[in-house]
Amino acid sequence: MAGQARRTRTLRHTDPKDVPLQDALEALADPVRRLILRTLAGEPEFTRACGTFDLPVSKATASHHFAVLRATGLLEQVDQGPRRLSRLRRAEFDARFPGLLGLVLAEDEQPGPAPCDTHAAASR
Amino acid sequence: MAGQARRTRTLRHTDPKDVPLQDALEALADPVRRLILRTLAGEPEFTRACGTFDLPVSKATASHHFAVLRATGLLEQVDQGPRRLSRLRRAEFDARFPGLLGLVLAEDEQPGPAPCDTHAAASR
DNA sequence: ACGTCCATTCGACCGCTGTCGAACACATGA
DNA sequence: TCATGTGTTCGACAGCGGTCGAATGGACGT
């Protein structure tokens, strides 16, 4: 059978209304998760699969971060075949925490001279 | 004997302008620190000494949290004799991260069923 | 049926940070 | 000078969370 309509199934996601500020801040306090959110904000909805993100971590870790974001009501995901497409729940999250997501999306990539790097890179 | 001027000396504090979003979120992700901020917001400026806060942690831990808040540009402190009085740098922080502090100060104390602490019972 | 691709889950490791008691430093008042 | 009250600093400990490789589960295409 030729490909018919893709069976896109929405999976359970947390409603931002039920998210305590504690969880929201913890979720956003991770740089990888913020990178995911910023990437997602720059694309049409439901066009990026998890694997297409350019993240500095392994697949397992990335999956963990997606789960956290979903649990915090920050994104909604849809299974389309083997891929899992994401959408940023911008309006919903903004209704719960006005301005918070905006700060994240507007974050500068801090191109500084790497004062914040984790350990002795001994580079440059 | 009365009438000697209180020698209030301002100590070094970080300018919110120099604070990366990363640090701000990490600072606000701690419930004790948010409690400090909310308490401070409900009082006139420079009227609360560190010891007068009703915090669920030891003196040493409280001191640590005050240091973090100071380093994040969230509060300014003045030494008045043996006491260290604090002021919430509301406007300055709001200029750097519009709306963020507002969310914290408006936070509900979550009186609900969920006891936020996962363990640490029978302390002291 | 089978293999492939995609994402999650599992177990383990490790560093960071929140936590504490005790010791210290400082300013003040007797 | 000493005692007191206040806040910080010093080790030390514990738990959480981010991280990984490997194993697992599903959904196609052939």
PDB file of C-alpha atoms (C1' of nucleotides) in Angstrom:
ATOM      1  CA  MET A   1       0.000   0.000   0.000  1.00  0.00           C
ATOM      2  CA  ALA A   2       1.352   3.323  -0.893  1.00  0.00           C
ATOM      3  CA  GLY A   3       1.749   5.828   1.819  1.00  0.00           C
ATOM      4  CA  GLN A   4      -1.569   7.140   2.808  1.00  0.00           C
ATOM      5  CA  ALA A   5      -2.169   9.783   5.371  1.00  0.00           C
ATOM      6  CA  ARG A   6       0.514   9.720   7.980  1.00  0.00           C
ATOM      7  CA  ARG A   7      -0.948   8.541  11.192  1.00  0.00           C
ATOM      8  CA  THR A   8       0.135  11.333  13.433  1.00  0.00           C
ATOM      9  CA  ARG A   9      -0.728  10.581  16.982  1.00  0.00           C
ATOM     10  CA  THR A  10      -0.491  13.170  19.678  1.00  0.00           C
ATOM     11  CA  LEU A  11       1.032  11.954  22.878  1.00  0.00           C
ATOM     12  CA  ARG A  12       0.264  12.953  26.366  1.00  0.00           C
ATOM     13  CA  HIS A  13       1.721  16.202  27.424  1.00  0.00           C
ATOM     14  CA  THR A  14       1.529  18.238  30.570  1.00  0.00           C
ATOM     15  CA  ASP A  15      -0.609  21.320  30.653  1.00  0.00           C
ATOM     16  CA  PRO A  16       1.484  24.364  31.574  1.00  0.00           C
ATOM     17  CA  LYS A  17      -1.317  25.407  33.906  1.00  0.00           C
ATOM     18  CA  ASP A  18      -0.419  22.541  36.193  1.00  0.00           C
ATOM     19  CA  VAL A  19       3.274  23.328  36.290  1.00  0.00           C
ATOM     20  CA  PRO A  20       4.711  24.906  39.433  1.00  0.00           C
ATOM     21  CA  LEU A  21       7.204  27.705  39.024  1.00  0.00           C
ATOM     22  CA  GLN A  22       9.788  25.480  40.629  1.00  0.00           C
ATOM     23  CA  ASP A  23       9.617  22.974  37.791  1.00  0.00           C
ATOM     24  CA  ALA A  24       9.571  25.637  35.117  1.00  0.00           C
ATOM     25  CA  LEU A  25      12.723  27.275  36.430  1.00  0.00           C
ATOM     26  CA  GLU A  26      14.512  23.961  36.818  1.00  0.00           C
ATOM     27  CA  ALA A  27      13.593  23.002  33.291  1.00  0.00           C
ATOM     28  CA  LEU A  28      14.834  26.273  31.866  1.00  0.00           C
ATOM     29  CA  ALA A  29      18.006  26.294  33.932  1.00  0.00           C
ATOM     30  CA  ASP A  30      19.648  23.793  31.597  1.00  0.00           C
ATOM     31  CA  PRO A  31      21.483  25.218  28.579  1.00  0.00           C
ATOM     32  CA  VAL A  32      20.776  22.211  26.380  1.00  0.00           C
ATOM     33  CA  ARG A  33      17.062  22.514  26.997  1.00  0.00           C
ATOM     34  CA  ARG A  34      17.125  26.219  26.230  1.00  0.00           C
ATOM     35  CA  LEU A  35      18.952  25.436  23.019  1.00  0.00           C
ATOM     36  CA  ILE A  36      16.199  23.038  22.074  1.00  0.00           C
ATOM     37  CA  LEU A  37      13.579  25.678  22.753  1.00  0.00           C
ATOM     38  CA  ARG A  38      15.355  28.343  20.766  1.00  0.00           C
ATOM     39  CA  THR A  39      15.845  25.999  17.847  1.00  0.00           C
ATOM     40  CA  LEU A  40      12.215  25.039  17.950  1.00  0.00           C
ATOM     41  CA  ALA A  41      11.146  28.665  18.013  1.00  0.00           C
ATOM     42  CA  GLY A  42      12.921  29.327  14.748  1.00  0.00           C
ATOM     43  CA  GLU A  43      11.119  26.658  12.776  1.00  0.00           C
ATOM     44  CA  PRO A  44       7.548  25.997  11.670  1.00  0.00           C
ATOM     45  CA  GLU A  45       5.625  23.853  14.112  1.00  0.00           C
ATOM     46  CA  PHE A  46       5.950  20.102  13.973  1.00  0.00           C
ATOM     47  CA  THR A  47       8.777  20.104  11.475  1.00  0.00           C
ATOM     48  CA  ARG A  48      11.693  19.064  13.627  1.00  0.00           C
ATOM     49  CA  ALA A  49      12.282  15.548  14.801  1.00  0.00           C
ATOM     50  CA  CYS A  50      14.339  14.971  17.929  1.00  0.00           C
ATOM     51  CA  GLY A  51      17.281  13.699  15.969  1.00  0.00           C
ATOM     52  CA  THR A  52      17.545  16.749  13.768  1.00  0.00           C
ATOM     53  CA  PHE A  53      18.614  19.019  16.580  1.00  0.00           C
ATOM     54  CA  ASP A  54      22.259  19.847  16.746  1.00  0.00           C
ATOM     55  CA  LEU A  55      22.906  19.155  20.387  1.00  0.00           C
ATOM     56  CA  PRO A  56      26.209  18.690  22.189  1.00  0.00           C
ATOM     57  CA  VAL A  57      24.985  15.585  23.967  1.00  0.00           C
ATOM     58  CA  SER A  58      24.248  11.969  23.176  1.00  0.00           C
ATOM     59  CA  LYS A  59      20.907  10.672  21.964  1.00  0.00           C
ATOM     60  CA  ALA A  60      20.088   9.263  25.346  1.00  0.00           C
ATOM     61  CA  THR A  61      20.692  12.569  27.037  1.00  0.00           C
ATOM     62  CA  ALA A  62      18.755  14.438  24.391  1.00  0.00           C
ATOM     63  CA  SER A  63      15.808  12.140  24.876  1.00  0.00           C
ATOM     64  CA  HIS A  64      15.939  12.865  28.582  1.00  0.00           C
ATOM     65  CA  HIS A  65      15.836  16.606  27.950  1.00  0.00           C
ATOM     66  CA  PHE A  66      12.883  16.282  25.590  1.00  0.00           C
ATOM     67  CA  ALA A  67      11.043  14.338  28.252  1.00  0.00           C
ATOM     68  CA  VAL A  68      11.696  17.067  30.788  1.00  0.00           C
ATOM     69  CA  LEU A  69      10.464  19.760  28.437  1.00  0.00           C
ATOM     70  CA  ARG A  70       7.358  17.773  27.707  1.00  0.00           C
ATOM     71  CA  ALA A  71       6.703  17.212  31.387  1.00  0.00           C
ATOM     72  CA  THR A  72       6.997  20.914  31.994  1.00  0.00           C
ATOM     73  CA  GLY A  73       4.410  21.711  29.371  1.00  0.00           C
ATOM     74  CA  LEU A  74       6.951  23.454  27.212  1.00  0.00           C
ATOM     75  CA  LEU A  75       6.444  21.335  24.183  1.00  0.00           C
ATOM     76  CA  GLU A  76       3.933  19.113  22.529  1.00  0.00           C
ATOM     77  CA  GLN A  77       4.983  16.145  20.486  1.00  0.00           C
ATOM     78  CA  VAL A  78       3.434  14.111  17.749  1.00  0.00           C
ATOM     79  CA  ASP A  79       4.502  10.709  16.546  1.00  0.00           C
ATOM     80  CA  GLN A  80       4.728  10.593  12.810  1.00  0.00           C
ATOM     81  CA  GLY A  81       5.947   7.189  11.863  1.00  0.00           C
ATOM     82  CA  PRO A  82       9.287   6.622  13.434  1.00  0.00           C
ATOM     83  CA  ARG A  83       9.856  10.317  14.007  1.00  0.00           C
ATOM     84  CA  ARG A  84       8.684  12.416  16.889  1.00  0.00           C
ATOM     85  CA  LEU A  85       7.912  15.952  15.871  1.00  0.00           C
ATOM     86  CA  SER A  86       7.808  18.772  18.361  1.00  0.00           C
ATOM     87  CA  ARG A  87       5.952  22.011  18.742  1.00  0.00           C
ATOM     88  CA  LEU A  88       6.740  24.791  21.159  1.00  0.00           C
ATOM     89  CA  ARG A  89       3.750  25.473  23.378  1.00  0.00           C
ATOM     90  CA  ARG A  90       4.479  29.140  23.288  1.00  0.00           C
ATOM     91  CA  ALA A  91       1.071  30.663  23.938  1.00  0.00           C
ATOM     92  CA  GLU A  92       0.122  28.171  26.603  1.00  0.00           C
ATOM     93  CA  PHE A  93       3.347  28.526  28.495  1.00  0.00           C
ATOM     94  CA  ASP A  94       3.256  32.278  28.142  1.00  0.00           C
ATOM     95  CA  ALA A  95      -0.205  32.328  29.641  1.00  0.00           C
ATOM     96  CA  ARG A  96       1.108  30.496  32.685  1.00  0.00           C
ATOM     97  CA  PHE A  97       4.425  32.340  33.037  1.00  0.00           C
ATOM     98  CA  PRO A  98       4.213  35.620  31.136  1.00  0.00           C
ATOM     99  CA  GLY A  99       7.532  36.743  29.778  1.00  0.00           C
ATOM    100  CA  LEU A 100       9.551  33.779  30.942  1.00  0.00           C
ATOM    101  CA  LEU A 101       9.776  31.953  27.658  1.00  0.00           C
ATOM    102  CA  GLY A 102      10.447  35.231  25.911  1.00  0.00           C
ATOM    103  CA  LEU A 103      13.601  35.695  27.958  1.00  0.00           C
ATOM    104  CA  VAL A 104      14.824  32.278  26.961  1.00  0.00           C
ATOM    105  CA  LEU A 105      14.123  32.705  23.288  1.00  0.00           C
ATOM    106  CA  ALA A 106      15.795  36.097  23.267  1.00  0.00           C
ATOM    107  CA  GLU A 107      18.866  34.757  25.000  1.00  0.00           C
ATOM    108  CA  ASP A 108      22.124  35.724  23.429  1.00  0.00           C
ATOM    109  CA  GLU A 109      24.479  32.877  22.797  1.00  0.00           C
ATOM    110  CA  GLN A 110      26.988  34.671  24.975  1.00  0.00           C
ATOM    111  CA  PRO A 111      29.887  34.653  22.517  1.00  0.00           C
ATOM    112  CA  GLY A 112      32.243  35.798  25.190  1.00  0.00           C
ATOM    113  CA  PRO A 113      35.828  34.635  25.702  1.00  0.00           C
ATOM    114  CA  ALA A 114      34.578  31.525  27.374  1.00  0.00           C
ATOM    115  CA  PRO A 115      34.864  32.566  30.957  1.00  0.00           C
ATOM    116  CA  CYS A 116      32.230  30.085  31.890  1.00  0.00           C
ATOM    117  CA  ASP A 117      33.706  26.956  30.461  1.00  0.00           C
ATOM    118  CA  THR A 118      33.509  23.932  32.627  1.00  0.00           C
ATOM    119  CA  HIS A 119      37.062  22.866  33.096  1.00  0.00           C
ATOM    120  CA  ALA A 120      40.569  23.513  32.001  1.00  0.00           C
ATOM    121  CA  ALA A 121      40.360  23.472  28.272  1.00  0.00           C
ATOM    122  CA  ALA A 122      43.853  24.848  28.047  1.00  0.00           C
ATOM    123  CA  SER A 123      42.858  25.946  24.611  1.00  0.00           C
ATOM    124  CA  ARG A 124      43.763  29.131  22.811  1.00  0.00           C
TER     125      ARG A 124
ATOM    126  CA  MET B   1      25.580  58.620  74.025  1.00  0.00           C
ATOM    127  CA  ALA B   2      22.840  58.754  71.549  1.00  0.00           C
ATOM    128  CA  GLY B   3      22.991  60.153  68.112  1.00  0.00           C
ATOM    129  CA  GLN B   4      26.085  58.648  66.631  1.00  0.00           C
ATOM    130  CA  ALA B   5      25.639  58.075  62.926  1.00  0.00           C
ATOM    131  CA  ARG B   6      25.296  54.460  61.921  1.00  0.00           C
ATOM    132  CA  ARG B   7      28.248  53.597  59.799  1.00  0.00           C
ATOM    133  CA  THR B   8      26.486  51.843  56.963  1.00  0.00           C
ATOM    134  CA  ARG B   9      28.898  50.553  54.411  1.00  0.00           C
ATOM    135  CA  THR B  10      27.759  49.175  51.087  1.00  0.00           C
ATOM    136  CA  LEU B  11      29.496  46.042  49.999  1.00  0.00           C
ATOM    137  CA  ARG B  12      30.355  44.865  46.575  1.00  0.00           C
ATOM    138  CA  HIS B  13      27.482  43.547  44.599  1.00  0.00           C
ATOM    139  CA  THR B  14      27.108  42.295  41.081  1.00  0.00           C
ATOM    140  CA  ASP B  15      25.375  44.409  38.523  1.00  0.00           C
ATOM    141  CA  PRO B  16      22.397  42.541  37.034  1.00  0.00           C
ATOM    142  CA  LYS B  17      23.524  43.767  33.635  1.00  0.00           C
ATOM    143  CA  ASP B  18      26.492  41.444  33.825  1.00  0.00           C
ATOM    144  CA  VAL B  19      24.492  38.409  34.819  1.00  0.00           C
ATOM    145  CA  PRO B  20      23.884  35.733  32.193  1.00  0.00           C
ATOM    146  CA  LEU B  21      20.427  34.195  32.001  1.00  0.00           C
ATOM    147  CA  GLN B  22      21.962  30.906  33.029  1.00  0.00           C
ATOM    148  CA  ASP B  23      22.982  32.259  36.414  1.00  0.00           C
ATOM    149  CA  ALA B  24      19.710  34.059  36.964  1.00  0.00           C
ATOM    150  CA  LEU B  25      17.681  30.920  36.361  1.00  0.00           C
ATOM    151  CA  GLU B  26      19.926  28.815  38.565  1.00  0.00           C
ATOM    152  CA  ALA B  27      19.665  31.350  41.346  1.00  0.00           C
ATOM    153  CA  LEU B  28      15.894  31.471  41.143  1.00  0.00           C
ATOM    154  CA  ALA B  29      15.508  27.727  40.867  1.00  0.00           C
ATOM    155  CA  ASP B  30      16.064  27.304  44.594  1.00  0.00           C
ATOM    156  CA  PRO B  31      12.984  27.551  46.809  1.00  0.00           C
ATOM    157  CA  VAL B  32      14.873  28.971  49.775  1.00  0.00           C
ATOM    158  CA  ARG B  33      16.258  31.776  47.663  1.00  0.00           C
ATOM    159  CA  ARG B  34      12.837  32.564  46.280  1.00  0.00           C
ATOM    160  CA  LEU B  35      11.505  32.663  49.809  1.00  0.00           C
ATOM    161  CA  ILE B  36      14.159  35.198  50.703  1.00  0.00           C
ATOM    162  CA  LEU B  37      13.214  37.325  47.727  1.00  0.00           C
ATOM    163  CA  ARG B  38       9.521  37.228  48.480  1.00  0.00           C
ATOM    164  CA  THR B  39      10.114  38.101  52.099  1.00  0.00           C
ATOM    165  CA  LEU B  40      12.322  40.965  51.097  1.00  0.00           C
ATOM    166  CA  ALA B  41       9.726  42.267  48.675  1.00  0.00           C
ATOM    167  CA  GLY B  42       7.182  42.606  51.459  1.00  0.00           C
ATOM    168  CA  GLU B  43       9.305  44.860  53.642  1.00  0.00           C
ATOM    169  CA  PRO B  44      10.759  48.350  53.395  1.00  0.00           C
ATOM    170  CA  GLU B  45      14.248  48.395  51.959  1.00  0.00           C
ATOM    171  CA  PHE B  46      17.203  47.755  54.204  1.00  0.00           C
ATOM    172  CA  THR B  47      15.130  46.752  57.182  1.00  0.00           C
ATOM    173  CA  ARG B  48      15.736  43.026  57.283  1.00  0.00           C
ATOM    174  CA  ALA B  49      18.936  41.506  58.542  1.00  0.00           C
ATOM    175  CA  CYS B  50      19.889  38.046  57.360  1.00  0.00           C
ATOM    176  CA  GLY B  51      19.088  36.486  60.680  1.00  0.00           C
ATOM    177  CA  THR B  52      15.545  37.795  60.786  1.00  0.00           C
ATOM    178  CA  PHE B  53      14.382  35.657  57.908  1.00  0.00           C
ATOM    179  CA  ASP B  54      12.391  32.620  58.798  1.00  0.00           C
ATOM    180  CA  LEU B  55      14.197  30.040  56.725  1.00  0.00           C
ATOM    181  CA  PRO B  56      14.055  26.269  56.959  1.00  0.00           C
ATOM    182  CA  VAL B  57      17.819  25.970  56.815  1.00  0.00           C
ATOM    183  CA  SER B  58      20.784  26.555  59.067  1.00  0.00           C
ATOM    184  CA  LYS B  59      22.616  29.821  59.436  1.00  0.00           C
ATOM    185  CA  ALA B  60      25.486  28.621  57.305  1.00  0.00           C
ATOM    186  CA  THR B  61      23.204  27.580  54.484  1.00  0.00           C
ATOM    187  CA  ALA B  62      21.278  30.819  54.657  1.00  0.00           C
ATOM    188  CA  SER B  63      24.505  32.755  54.378  1.00  0.00           C
ATOM    189  CA  HIS B  64      25.359  30.761  51.287  1.00  0.00           C
ATOM    190  CA  HIS B  65      22.027  31.604  49.683  1.00  0.00           C
ATOM    191  CA  PHE B  66      22.445  35.291  50.425  1.00  0.00           C
ATOM    192  CA  ALA B  67      25.840  35.157  48.755  1.00  0.00           C
ATOM    193  CA  VAL B  68      24.338  33.574  45.654  1.00  0.00           C
ATOM    194  CA  LEU B  69      21.611  36.184  45.452  1.00  0.00           C
ATOM    195  CA  ARG B  70      24.157  38.933  45.829  1.00  0.00           C
ATOM    196  CA  ALA B  71      26.352  37.437  43.135  1.00  0.00           C
ATOM    197  CA  THR B  72      23.383  37.294  40.801  1.00  0.00           C
ATOM    198  CA  GLY B  73      22.641  40.954  41.292  1.00  0.00           C
ATOM    199  CA  LEU B  74      19.362  40.221  42.952  1.00  0.00           C
ATOM    200  CA  LEU B  75      20.093  42.024  46.148  1.00  0.00           C
ATOM    201  CA  GLU B  76      22.232  44.719  47.566  1.00  0.00           C
ATOM    202  CA  GLN B  77      23.494  44.603  51.104  1.00  0.00           C
ATOM    203  CA  VAL B  78      24.672  47.115  53.612  1.00  0.00           C
ATOM    204  CA  ASP B  79      26.618  46.465  56.761  1.00  0.00           C
ATOM    205  CA  GLN B  80      25.132  48.267  59.684  1.00  0.00           C
ATOM    206  CA  GLY B  81      27.099  47.403  62.716  1.00  0.00           C
ATOM    207  CA  PRO B  82      26.997  43.695  63.182  1.00  0.00           C
ATOM    208  CA  ARG B  83      23.928  43.334  60.994  1.00  0.00           C
ATOM    209  CA  ARG B  84      23.768  43.011  57.258  1.00  0.00           C
ATOM    210  CA  LEU B  85      20.686  44.610  55.797  1.00  0.00           C
ATOM    211  CA  SER B  86      19.383  43.699  52.384  1.00  0.00           C
ATOM    212  CA  ARG B  87      17.528  45.425  49.626  1.00  0.00           C
ATOM    213  CA  LEU B  88      15.883  43.785  46.657  1.00  0.00           C
ATOM    214  CA  ARG B  89      17.318  45.193  43.432  1.00  0.00           C
ATOM    215  CA  ARG B  90      13.949  45.051  41.836  1.00  0.00           C
ATOM    216  CA  ALA B  91      14.213  47.721  39.182  1.00  0.00           C
ATOM    217  CA  GLU B  92      17.727  46.791  38.149  1.00  0.00           C
ATOM    218  CA  PHE B  93      16.974  43.129  37.832  1.00  0.00           C
ATOM    219  CA  ASP B  94      13.737  43.854  36.055  1.00  0.00           C
ATOM    220  CA  ALA B  95      15.590  45.945  33.533  1.00  0.00           C
ATOM    221  CA  ARG B  96      17.847  43.010  32.761  1.00  0.00           C
ATOM    222  CA  PHE B  97      15.195  40.274  32.846  1.00  0.00           C
ATOM    223  CA  PRO B  98      11.776  41.863  32.426  1.00  0.00           C
ATOM    224  CA  GLY B  99       9.047  39.949  34.156  1.00  0.00           C
ATOM    225  CA  LEU B 100      11.236  37.284  35.685  1.00  0.00           C
ATOM    226  CA  LEU B 101      11.369  38.634  39.200  1.00  0.00           C
ATOM    227  CA  GLY B 102       7.673  39.398  39.008  1.00  0.00           C
ATOM    228  CA  LEU B 103       6.915  35.735  38.495  1.00  0.00           C
ATOM    229  CA  VAL B 104       8.919  34.826  41.556  1.00  0.00           C
ATOM    230  CA  LEU B 105       7.344  37.434  43.785  1.00  0.00           C
ATOM    231  CA  ALA B 106       3.877  36.451  42.648  1.00  0.00           C
ATOM    232  CA  GLU B 107       4.541  32.803  43.305  1.00  0.00           C
ATOM    233  CA  ASP B 108       1.910  30.971  45.251  1.00  0.00           C
ATOM    234  CA  GLU B 109       3.203  29.251  48.311  1.00  0.00           C
ATOM    235  CA  GLN B 110       1.774  26.047  46.965  1.00  0.00           C
ATOM    236  CA  PRO B 111      -0.144  25.145  50.094  1.00  0.00           C
ATOM    237  CA  GLY B 112      -1.369  22.083  48.340  1.00  0.00           C
ATOM    238  CA  PRO B 113      -0.980  18.404  49.109  1.00  0.00           C
ATOM    239  CA  ALA B 114       2.488  18.058  47.719  1.00  0.00           C
ATOM    240  CA  PRO B 115       5.154  18.568  50.331  1.00  0.00           C
ATOM    241  CA  CYS B 116       7.875  19.962  48.192  1.00  0.00           C
ATOM    242  CA  ASP B 117      10.717  18.332  50.009  1.00  0.00           C
ATOM    243  CA  THR B 118      11.403  14.805  48.971  1.00  0.00           C
ATOM    244  CA  HIS B 119      13.377  13.806  51.988  1.00  0.00           C
ATOM    245  CA  ALA B 120      15.443  15.497  54.621  1.00  0.00           C
ATOM    246  CA  ALA B 121      12.856  14.638  57.164  1.00  0.00           C
ATOM    247  CA  ALA B 122      13.654  14.497  60.819  1.00  0.00           C
ATOM    248  CA  SER B 123      16.293  17.069  60.329  1.00  0.00           C
ATOM    249  CA  ARG B 124      18.086  18.565  63.265  1.00  0.00           C
TER     250      ARG B 124
ATOM    251  C1'  DA C   1       9.645 -11.780   8.070  1.00  0.00           C
ATOM    252  C1'  DC C   2      13.392  -9.112   8.404  1.00  0.00           C
ATOM    253  C1'  DG C   3      16.372  -5.197   8.807  1.00  0.00           C
ATOM    254  C1'  DT C   4      16.725  -0.316   9.518  1.00  0.00           C
ATOM    255  C1'  DC C   5      15.927   3.915  11.517  1.00  0.00           C
ATOM    256  C1'  DC C   6      14.306   6.569  15.331  1.00  0.00           C
ATOM    257  C1'  DA C   7      13.569   7.365  19.979  1.00  0.00           C
ATOM    258  C1'  DT C   8      13.236   5.704  24.736  1.00  0.00           C
ATOM    259  C1'  DT C   9      14.802   3.087  28.749  1.00  0.00           C
ATOM    260  C1'  DC C  10      18.280   0.975  31.674  1.00  0.00           C
ATOM    261  C1'  DG C  11      22.100   0.892  34.631  1.00  0.00           C
ATOM    262  C1'  DA C  12      26.029   3.228  36.005  1.00  0.00           C
ATOM    263  C1'  DC C  13      29.122   7.061  36.833  1.00  0.00           C
ATOM    264  C1'  DC C  14      30.337  11.624  38.400  1.00  0.00           C
ATOM    265  C1'  DG C  15      30.257  16.356  39.495  1.00  0.00           C
ATOM    266  C1'  DC C  16      27.671  20.035  41.383  1.00  0.00           C
ATOM    267  C1'  DT C  17      25.213  22.041  44.895  1.00  0.00           C
ATOM    268  C1'  DG C  18      22.503  22.237  49.023  1.00  0.00           C
ATOM    269  C1'  DT C  19      23.186  21.009  53.603  1.00  0.00           C
ATOM    270  C1'  DC C  20      25.204  20.877  58.249  1.00  0.00           C
ATOM    271  C1'  DG C  21      28.203  21.780  62.660  1.00  0.00           C
ATOM    272  C1'  DA C  22      32.010  24.014  64.148  1.00  0.00           C
ATOM    273  C1'  DA C  23      35.309  27.522  63.925  1.00  0.00           C
ATOM    274  C1'  DC C  24      36.257  32.103  62.703  1.00  0.00           C
ATOM    275  C1'  DA C  25      35.945  37.304  62.084  1.00  0.00           C
ATOM    276  C1'  DC C  26      33.915  41.589  63.182  1.00  0.00           C
ATOM    277  C1'  DA C  27      31.332  45.275  65.562  1.00  0.00           C
ATOM    278  C1'  DT C  28      29.316  46.684  69.655  1.00  0.00           C
ATOM    279  C1'  DG C  29      28.412  47.430  74.610  1.00  0.00           C
ATOM    280  C1'  DA C  30      29.504  46.600  79.392  1.00  0.00           C
TER     281       DA C  30
ATOM    282  C1'  DT D   1      39.309  43.678  77.936  1.00  0.00           C
ATOM    283  C1'  DC D   2      35.760  40.558  77.671  1.00  0.00           C
ATOM    284  C1'  DA D   3      31.282  38.884  76.331  1.00  0.00           C
ATOM    285  C1'  DT D   4      27.638  38.878  73.075  1.00  0.00           C
ATOM    286  C1'  DG D   5      25.320  38.885  68.882  1.00  0.00           C
ATOM    287  C1'  DT D   6      25.708  38.561  63.858  1.00  0.00           C
ATOM    288  C1'  DG D   7      27.311  36.713  59.641  1.00  0.00           C
ATOM    289  C1'  DT D   8      30.916  34.190  56.972  1.00  0.00           C
ATOM    290  C1'  DT D   9      34.133  30.405  56.077  1.00  0.00           C
ATOM    291  C1'  DC D  10      35.696  25.724  56.451  1.00  0.00           C
ATOM    292  C1'  DG D  11      35.625  20.908  55.783  1.00  0.00           C
ATOM    293  C1'  DA D  12      32.590  17.148  54.978  1.00  0.00           C
ATOM    294  C1'  DC D  13      28.609  14.689  53.507  1.00  0.00           C
ATOM    295  C1'  DA D  14      24.527  13.334  50.615  1.00  0.00           C
ATOM    296  C1'  DG D  15      21.429  13.430  46.934  1.00  0.00           C
ATOM    297  C1'  DC D  16      19.985  15.061  42.497  1.00  0.00           C
ATOM    298  C1'  DG D  17      20.592  15.537  37.905  1.00  0.00           C
ATOM    299  C1'  DG D  18      23.224  15.413  33.607  1.00  0.00           C
ATOM    300  C1'  DT D  19      25.829  12.247  31.097  1.00  0.00           C
ATOM    301  C1'  DC D  20      27.045   8.064  28.529  1.00  0.00           C
ATOM    302  C1'  DG D  21      26.956   3.213  26.097  1.00  0.00           C
ATOM    303  C1'  DA D  22      24.177  -0.467  25.425  1.00  0.00           C
ATOM    304  C1'  DA D  23      19.830  -2.627  25.222  1.00  0.00           C
ATOM    305  C1'  DT D  24      14.932  -2.200  24.112  1.00  0.00           C
ATOM    306  C1'  DG D  25      10.657  -1.108  21.596  1.00  0.00           C
ATOM    307  C1'  DG D  26       7.969   0.636  17.379  1.00  0.00           C
ATOM    308  C1'  DA D  27       7.148   1.899  12.761  1.00  0.00           C
ATOM    309  C1'  DC D  28       8.112   1.649   8.299  1.00  0.00           C
ATOM    310  C1'  DG D  29      10.205  -0.285   3.624  1.00  0.00           C
ATOM    311  C1'  DT D  30      11.777  -4.103   1.163  1.00  0.00           C
TER     312       DT D  30
END
